[in-house]
Coordinates of C-alpha atoms in Angstrom, one line a residue:
Chain A
E11 CA -10.9 -8.0 8.8
P12 CA -13.5 -7.4 11.6
E13 CA -16.4 -5.3 10.6
V14 CA -19.6 -3.8 12.0
T15 CA -22.7 -5.6 10.8
Q16 CA -26.3 -4.3 10.8
T17 CA -29.7 -5.9 10.2
P18 CA -31.9 -5.6 8.4
S19 CA -30.5 -3.8 5.4
H20 CA -33.9 -2.4 4.6
Q21 CA -36.9 -2.0 6.9
V22 CA -40.3 -0.8 5.7
T23 CA -42.8 0.1 8.4
Q24 CA -46.0 2.0 8.8
M25 CA -46.2 5.3 10.7
G26 CA -46.8 4.7 14.4
Q27 CA -45.2 1.3 14.5
E28 CA -42.2 0.4 16.6
V29 CA -38.9 -0.7 14.9
I30 CA -35.7 -2.1 16.3
L31 CA -32.6 -1.8 14.3
R32 CA -29.8 -4.2 15.1
C33 CA -26.0 -3.8 15.1
V34 CA -23.2 -6.1 16.0
P35 CA -20.1 -3.9 16.7
I36 CA -16.6 -5.2 16.3
S37 CA -16.0 -7.6 19.2
N38 CA -13.3 -5.8 21.2
H39 CA -14.8 -2.4 20.8
L40 CA -16.1 -0.5 23.8
Y41 CA -17.8 2.7 22.3
F42 CA -20.9 2.5 20.2
Y43 CA -22.7 5.1 18.2
W44 CA -25.8 5.6 16.1
Y45 CA -26.0 8.1 13.3
R46 CA -28.7 8.8 10.7
Q47 CA -28.6 10.2 7.2
I48 CA -31.8 11.4 5.5
L49 CA -31.6 10.9 1.8
G50 CA -29.4 13.7 0.2
Q51 CA -28.5 15.2 3.5
K52 CA -25.6 15.1 5.9
V53 CA -24.8 12.4 8.4
E54 CA -26.2 13.3 11.9
F55 CA -25.1 12.1 15.3
L56 CA -27.9 10.5 17.4
V57 CA -26.3 8.9 20.4
S58 CA -23.1 7.4 21.9
F59 CA -23.0 4.5 24.3
Y60 CA -20.2 3.3 26.7
N61 CA -20.1 1.1 29.7
N62 CA -23.8 0.2 29.3
E63 CA -25.1 3.7 29.4
I64 CA -25.6 6.6 27.1
S65 CA -22.6 9.0 27.0
E66 CA -24.1 11.7 24.8
K67 CA -27.2 12.3 22.7
S68 CA -28.3 14.8 20.2
E69 CA -31.5 16.8 20.1
I70 CA -32.8 14.3 17.5
F71 CA -32.6 11.5 20.1
D72 CA -35.9 12.3 21.9
D73 CA -38.1 10.1 24.0
Q74 CA -39.2 8.1 21.0
F75 CA -35.6 6.7 20.7
S76 CA -33.8 4.2 23.0
V77 CA -30.7 2.1 22.8
E78 CA -29.8 -1.1 24.4
R79 CA -26.9 -3.6 24.6
P80 CA -29.0 -6.7 25.5
D81 CA -26.0 -9.0 25.4
G82 CA -22.3 -9.0 24.8
S83 CA -22.6 -8.6 21.1
N84 CA -25.7 -6.7 20.0
F85 CA -26.4 -3.0 20.1
T86 CA -29.9 -1.9 19.2
L87 CA -31.8 1.3 18.3
K88 CA -35.5 1.3 19.0
I89 CA -37.9 3.9 17.7
R90 CA -41.2 3.5 19.6
S91 CA -43.7 5.2 17.3
T92 CA -42.2 5.9 13.9
K93 CA -42.9 9.1 12.0
L94 CA -42.6 9.8 8.3
E95 CA -39.6 12.0 9.0
D96 CA -37.8 9.1 10.6
S97 CA -37.2 7.7 7.1
A98 CA -33.4 7.6 6.7
M99 CA -30.3 5.5 6.6
Y100 CA -29.3 4.5 10.1
F101 CA -25.6 3.8 10.6
C102 CA -24.1 2.1 13.6
A103 CA -20.5 2.7 14.4
S104 CA -18.0 1.4 17.0
R105 CA -14.7 2.5 18.4
E106 CA -12.1 0.4 20.1
A107 CA -10.9 2.1 23.3
L108 CA -10.3 5.4 25.1
G109 CA -7.1 6.2 23.2
S110 CA -8.4 5.3 19.7
Y111 CA -10.3 7.7 17.5
E112 CA -11.4 5.9 14.4
Q113 CA -15.0 5.0 14.2
Y114 CA -15.9 2.0 12.1
F115 CA -19.3 2.3 10.4
G116 CA -21.6 -0.5 9.6
P117 CA -23.3 -0.8 6.1
G118 CA -26.5 0.9 7.4
T119 CA -30.2 0.1 7.7
R120 CA -32.5 2.0 5.3
L121 CA -35.7 2.7 7.2
T122 CA -38.7 3.7 5.2
V123 CA -41.8 4.9 7.1
T124 CA -45.0 4.9 5.0
Chain B
G30 CA -25.0 24.5 16.3
Q31 CA -21.5 24.0 14.9
N32 CA -21.5 24.6 11.2
I33 CA -19.1 22.6 9.0
D34 CA -18.8 24.1 5.5
Q35 CA -17.4 22.4 2.4
P36 CA -18.1 22.7 -1.3
T37 CA -21.1 20.8 -2.6
E38 CA -19.5 19.4 -5.7
M39 CA -16.1 19.2 -7.4
T40 CA -14.9 17.6 -10.7
A41 CA -11.3 16.6 -11.4
T42 CA -9.5 14.7 -14.1
E43 CA -8.0 11.2 -13.6
G44 CA -4.4 11.5 -12.6
A45 CA -4.7 15.0 -11.3
I46 CA -4.6 16.5 -7.8
V47 CA -7.7 17.9 -6.1
Q48 CA -8.0 19.8 -2.8
I49 CA -11.3 19.7 -0.9
N50 CA -11.6 22.5 1.7
C51 CA -13.5 22.5 4.9
T52 CA -14.1 25.3 7.5
Y53 CA -15.5 24.8 10.9
Q54 CA -16.3 26.7 14.1
T55 CA -13.3 26.7 16.4
S56 CA -15.1 27.0 19.8
G57 CA -15.0 23.7 21.6
F58 CA -13.1 22.0 18.7
N59 CA -11.1 18.9 19.5
G60 CA -10.1 17.4 16.2
L61 CA -11.0 17.0 12.5
F62 CA -11.9 13.8 10.6
W63 CA -12.2 13.1 6.9
Y64 CA -14.4 10.2 5.7
Q65 CA -15.1 8.8 2.2
Q66 CA -18.6 7.7 1.3
H67 CA -19.5 6.0 -1.9
A68 CA -23.1 6.3 -3.0
G69 CA -25.3 4.1 -0.9
E70 CA -22.5 2.9 1.3
A71 CA -21.2 3.6 4.8
P72 CA -18.6 6.3 5.5
T73 CA -15.1 4.9 5.7
F74 CA -12.3 6.7 7.7
L75 CA -9.6 8.5 5.8
S76 CA -7.8 10.7 8.3
Y77 CA -7.8 12.5 11.7
N78 CA -6.0 15.7 12.5
V79 CA -5.7 17.1 16.0
L80 CA -2.5 19.2 15.6
D81 CA -1.8 21.9 13.1
G82 CA 0.0 20.7 10.0
L83 CA -0.1 18.1 7.2
E84 CA -0.7 14.4 7.7
E85 CA 0.2 12.3 4.7
K86 CA -1.1 8.8 4.1
G87 CA -0.4 7.4 0.6
R88 CA -2.2 9.4 -2.1
F89 CA -4.3 11.2 0.5
S90 CA -3.1 14.0 2.8
S91 CA -5.0 16.1 5.3
F92 CA -4.1 19.6 6.6
L93 CA -5.4 21.4 9.7
S94 CA -5.1 25.0 10.9
R95 CA -6.7 25.2 14.4
S96 CA -6.4 29.0 14.6
K97 CA -8.1 29.5 11.2
G98 CA -10.8 26.8 11.7
Y99 CA -9.7 25.3 8.3
S100 CA -8.8 21.9 7.0
Y101 CA -8.3 20.4 3.5
L102 CA -8.1 17.0 2.1
L103 CA -5.6 16.6 -0.8
L104 CA -6.0 13.7 -3.2
K105 CA -3.2 13.0 -5.6
E106 CA -3.0 10.8 -8.7
L107 CA -6.7 10.7 -8.9
Q108 CA -8.3 7.4 -9.9
M109 CA -11.9 6.7 -11.2
K110 CA -12.6 4.9 -7.9
D111 CA -12.0 8.1 -6.0
S112 CA -15.4 9.3 -7.3
A113 CA -17.3 9.6 -4.0
S114 CA -18.5 12.0 -1.4
Y115 CA -15.9 13.3 1.0
L116 CA -17.2 14.2 4.5
C117 CA -15.5 16.6 6.8
A118 CA -16.4 16.0 10.4
A119 CA -15.4 17.8 13.6
D120 CA -15.3 16.5 17.1
Y121 CA -16.8 18.9 19.6
S122 CA -17.6 16.4 22.3
G123 CA -16.1 16.2 25.8
A124 CA -14.1 13.5 27.5
G125 CA -12.8 12.0 24.2
S126 CA -16.2 10.5 23.2
Y127 CA -15.6 11.6 19.5
Q128 CA -19.2 12.5 18.8
L129 CA -18.9 13.7 15.2
T130 CA -20.5 16.7 13.6
F131 CA -20.5 16.2 9.8
G132 CA -20.5 18.6 7.0
K133 CA -22.9 18.0 4.0
G134 CA -20.1 16.4 2.1
T135 CA -18.3 17.2 -1.2
K136 CA -19.3 15.0 -4.1
L137 CA -16.2 14.5 -6.2
S138 CA -16.5 13.3 -9.8
V139 CA -13.3 12.0 -11.4
I140 CA -13.5 12.1 -15.2
P141 CA -11.2 10.5 -17.7

Protein backbone atom coordinates (compact mmCIF):
# COMPACT_ATOMS: atom_id res chain seq x y z
CA GLU A 1 0.00 0.00 0.00
CA PRO A 2 1.38 3.44 -0.90
CA GLU A 3 2.52 5.54 2.04
CA VAL A 4 3.96 8.94 2.87
CA THR A 5 7.60 8.77 3.92
CA GLN A 6 9.63 11.31 5.87
CA THR A 7 13.34 11.74 6.52
CA PRO A 8 15.08 11.93 8.87
CA SER A 9 13.10 10.25 11.63
CA HIS A 10 14.95 12.32 14.22
CA GLN A 11 16.92 15.53 13.75
CA VAL A 12 18.91 17.26 16.46
CA THR A 13 20.10 20.78 15.74
CA GLN A 14 21.47 23.77 17.59
CA MET A 15 19.44 26.93 18.06
CA GLY A 16 19.92 29.30 15.13
CA GLN A 17 20.74 26.58 12.63
CA GLU A 18 18.75 25.86 9.48
CA VAL A 19 16.98 22.53 9.07
CA ILE A 20 15.25 20.92 6.13
CA LEU A 21 12.69 18.22 6.75
CA ARG A 22 11.91 16.00 3.81
CA CYS A 23 8.75 14.23 2.77
CA VAL A 24 7.82 12.02 -0.16
CA PRO A 25 4.04 12.17 -0.56
CA ILE A 26 2.04 9.38 -2.19
CA SER A 27 2.82 9.56 -5.88
CA ASN A 28 -0.54 10.48 -7.40
CA HIS A 29 -1.50 12.91 -4.65
CA LEU A 30 -1.86 16.61 -5.43
CA TYR A 31 -2.34 18.31 -2.04
CA PHE A 32 0.38 18.45 0.56
CA TYR A 33 0.43 19.56 4.18
CA TRP A 34 2.76 20.09 7.10
CA TYR A 35 1.57 19.79 10.69
CA ARG A 36 3.50 19.87 13.93
CA GLN A 37 2.85 18.37 17.36
CA ILE A 38 4.76 19.65 20.37
CA LEU A 39 5.21 16.86 22.90
CA GLY A 40 2.03 16.31 24.86
CA GLN A 41 0.08 18.88 22.87
CA LYS A 42 -2.35 18.87 19.97
CA VAL A 43 -1.54 18.51 16.30
CA GLU A 44 -1.33 21.97 14.70
CA PHE A 45 -1.69 22.90 11.03
CA LEU A 46 1.26 24.75 9.51
CA VAL A 47 0.74 24.98 5.75
CA SER A 48 -1.02 23.47 2.76
CA PHE A 49 0.43 23.34 -0.75
CA TYR A 50 -1.19 22.75 -4.14
CA ASN A 51 -0.16 23.36 -7.71
CA ASN A 52 3.30 24.51 -6.65
CA GLU A 53 2.13 27.20 -4.32
CA ILE A 54 0.99 27.68 -0.75
CA SER A 55 -2.80 27.40 -0.42
CA GLU A 56 -3.15 28.31 3.23
CA LYS A 57 -0.86 28.86 6.18
CA SER A 58 -1.32 29.29 9.89
CA GLU A 59 -0.01 31.98 12.22
CA ILE A 60 2.76 29.57 13.23
CA PHE A 61 4.10 29.54 9.67
CA ASP A 62 6.03 32.81 9.82
CA ASP A 63 8.96 34.08 7.75
CA GLN A 64 11.27 31.51 9.33
CA PHE A 65 9.39 28.72 7.56
CA SER A 66 9.27 27.87 3.89
CA VAL A 67 8.10 24.95 1.79
CA GLU A 68 9.20 23.69 -1.57
CA ARG A 69 8.49 20.94 -4.03
CA PRO A 70 11.91 20.80 -5.68
CA ASP A 71 11.05 17.92 -8.01
CA GLY A 72 8.18 15.61 -8.81
CA SER A 73 8.43 13.57 -5.63
CA ASN A 74 9.82 15.52 -2.68
CA PHE A 75 8.10 18.10 -0.47
CA THR A 76 10.30 19.94 2.00
CA LEU A 77 9.86 22.15 5.04
CA LYS A 78 12.71 24.52 5.84
CA ILE A 79 13.18 26.34 9.12
CA ARG A 80 15.78 29.06 8.59
CA SER A 81 16.88 29.82 12.13
CA THR A 82 15.59 27.28 14.62
CA LYS A 83 14.40 28.24 18.08
CA LEU A 84 14.01 26.06 21.13
CA GLU A 85 10.24 26.24 20.76
CA ASP A 86 10.46 24.67 17.29
CA SER A 87 11.19 21.34 18.98
CA ALA A 88 8.27 19.12 17.97
CA MET A 89 7.21 16.21 15.81
CA TYR A 90 6.62 17.41 12.27
CA PHE A 91 4.14 15.46 10.17
CA CYS A 92 3.79 15.65 6.43
CA ALA A 93 0.45 14.62 4.90
CA SER A 94 -0.89 14.28 1.40
CA ARG A 95 -4.30 14.06 -0.21
CA GLU A 96 -5.22 12.67 -3.57
CA ALA A 97 -7.48 15.07 -5.44
CA LEU A 98 -10.11 17.79 -5.22
CA GLY A 99 -12.97 15.44 -4.38
CA SER A 100 -11.08 13.38 -1.82
CA TYR A 101 -10.87 14.30 1.85
CA GLU A 102 -8.64 11.74 3.54
CA GLN A 103 -5.18 13.00 4.44
CA TYR A 104 -2.50 10.36 4.73
CA PHE A 105 0.11 11.21 7.34
CA GLY A 106 3.76 10.29 7.26
CA PRO A 107 5.54 8.81 10.30
CA GLY A 108 6.93 12.21 11.31
CA THR A 109 10.30 13.78 11.97
CA ARG A 110 11.13 14.51 15.57
CA LEU A 111 13.03 17.80 15.66
CA THR A 112 15.01 18.59 18.78
CA VAL A 113 16.53 22.07 19.05
CA THR A 114 19.22 22.43 21.71
CA GLY B 1 -9.54 30.58 17.06
CA GLN B 2 -11.78 27.58 16.66
CA ASN B 3 -11.92 25.50 19.83
CA ILE B 4 -12.32 21.77 19.57
CA ASP B 5 -13.19 20.21 22.92
CA GLN B 6 -12.97 16.55 23.84
CA PRO B 7 -12.30 14.68 27.08
CA THR B 8 -8.66 14.25 27.98
CA GLU B 9 -8.79 10.62 29.04
CA MET B 10 -11.17 7.68 29.12
CA THR B 11 -10.89 4.12 30.31
CA ALA B 12 -13.00 1.22 29.11
CA THR B 13 -13.04 -2.56 29.40
CA GLU B 14 -12.13 -4.97 26.63
CA GLY B 15 -15.25 -6.04 24.76
CA ALA B 16 -17.25 -3.01 25.87
CA ILE B 17 -18.54 0.02 23.97
CA VAL B 18 -17.14 3.52 24.45
CA GLN B 19 -18.33 6.87 23.13
CA ILE B 20 -15.90 9.76 22.75
CA ASN B 21 -17.57 13.15 22.45
CA CYS B 22 -16.35 16.24 20.65
CA THR B 23 -17.77 19.74 20.46
CA TYR B 24 -16.68 22.42 18.04
CA GLN B 25 -17.53 25.93 16.96
CA THR B 26 -20.07 25.90 14.15
CA SER B 27 -19.11 29.15 12.41
CA GLY B 28 -17.32 28.37 9.14
CA PHE B 29 -17.52 24.63 9.74
CA ASN B 30 -17.28 22.29 6.75
CA GLY B 31 -16.82 18.79 8.12
CA LEU B 32 -15.56 16.66 11.01
CA PHE B 33 -12.78 14.09 11.02
CA TRP B 34 -11.72 11.47 13.53
CA TYR B 35 -8.16 10.19 13.60
CA GLN B 36 -6.49 7.52 15.72
CA GLN B 37 -2.97 8.11 17.00
CA HIS B 38 -0.94 5.48 18.82
CA ALA B 39 1.80 6.83 21.05
CA GLY B 40 4.77 8.03 19.03
CA GLU B 41 3.07 7.37 15.71
CA ALA B 42 1.32 9.35 13.01
CA PRO B 43 -2.44 9.97 13.03
CA THR B 44 -4.43 7.54 10.90
CA PHE B 45 -7.82 8.39 9.38
CA LEU B 46 -10.92 6.82 10.89
CA SER B 47 -13.92 8.76 9.61
CA TYR B 48 -15.29 11.89 8.00
CA ASN B 49 -18.75 13.38 8.55
CA VAL B 50 -20.13 16.29 6.59
CA LEU B 51 -23.86 15.60 6.92
CA ASP B 52 -25.89 15.05 10.07
CA GLY B 53 -26.26 11.48 11.18
CA LEU B 54 -24.38 8.31 11.87
CA GLU B 55 -21.66 6.81 9.65
CA GLU B 56 -20.81 3.20 10.45
CA LYS B 57 -17.58 1.50 9.47
CA GLY B 58 -17.07 -1.88 11.09
CA ARG B 59 -16.53 -1.57 14.85
CA PHE B 60 -16.25 2.23 14.58
CA SER B 61 -19.11 4.68 14.02
CA SER B 62 -19.12 8.46 13.96
CA PHE B 63 -22.03 10.83 14.49
CA LEU B 64 -22.45 14.48 13.60
CA SER B 65 -24.98 17.16 14.54
CA ARG B 66 -24.11 20.34 12.64
CA SER B 67 -26.70 22.48 14.43
CA LYS B 68 -25.37 21.49 17.86
CA GLY B 69 -21.69 21.57 16.96
CA TYR B 70 -21.36 18.03 18.29
CA SER B 71 -19.84 14.77 17.18
CA TYR B 72 -19.03 11.46 18.76
CA LEU B 73 -16.94 8.43 17.90
CA LEU B 74 -18.38 5.10 18.99
CA LEU B 75 -16.08 2.13 19.37
CA LYS B 76 -17.70 -1.29 19.81
CA GLU B 77 -16.25 -4.62 20.93
CA LEU B 78 -13.19 -2.90 22.29
CA GLN B 79 -9.85 -4.60 21.82
CA MET B 80 -6.58 -3.96 23.63
CA LYS B 81 -5.11 -2.58 20.40
CA ASP B 82 -7.71 0.22 20.49
CA SER B 83 -5.73 1.84 23.30
CA ALA B 84 -4.65 5.08 21.62
CA SER B 85 -5.45 8.77 21.40
CA TYR B 86 -8.50 9.68 19.35
CA LEU B 87 -8.30 13.06 17.68
CA CYS B 88 -11.32 15.08 16.69
CA ALA B 89 -10.53 17.52 13.88
CA ALA B 90 -12.72 20.07 12.13
CA ASP B 91 -12.31 21.55 8.68
CA TYR B 92 -12.80 25.30 8.66
CA SER B 93 -10.88 25.98 5.48
CA GLY B 94 -12.22 27.42 2.25
CA ALA B 95 -12.33 25.91 -1.23
CA GLY B 96 -12.08 22.31 -0.05
CA SER B 97 -8.47 22.49 1.09
CA TYR B 98 -9.28 20.46 4.24
CA GLN B 99 -6.95 22.32 6.57
CA LEU B 100 -7.59 20.51 9.85
CA THR B 101 -8.02 22.08 13.28
CA PHE B 102 -7.40 19.37 15.85
CA GLY B 103 -8.60 18.94 19.39
CA LYS B 104 -6.13 17.88 22.07
CA GLY B 105 -7.15 14.26 21.71
CA THR B 106 -8.77 11.73 24.03
CA LYS B 107 -6.42 9.11 25.39
CA LEU B 108 -8.34 5.86 25.58
CA SER B 109 -7.05 3.06 27.77
CA VAL B 110 -8.60 -0.37 27.23
CA ILE B 111 -8.23 -2.64 30.24
CA PRO B 112 -8.78 -6.40 30.47
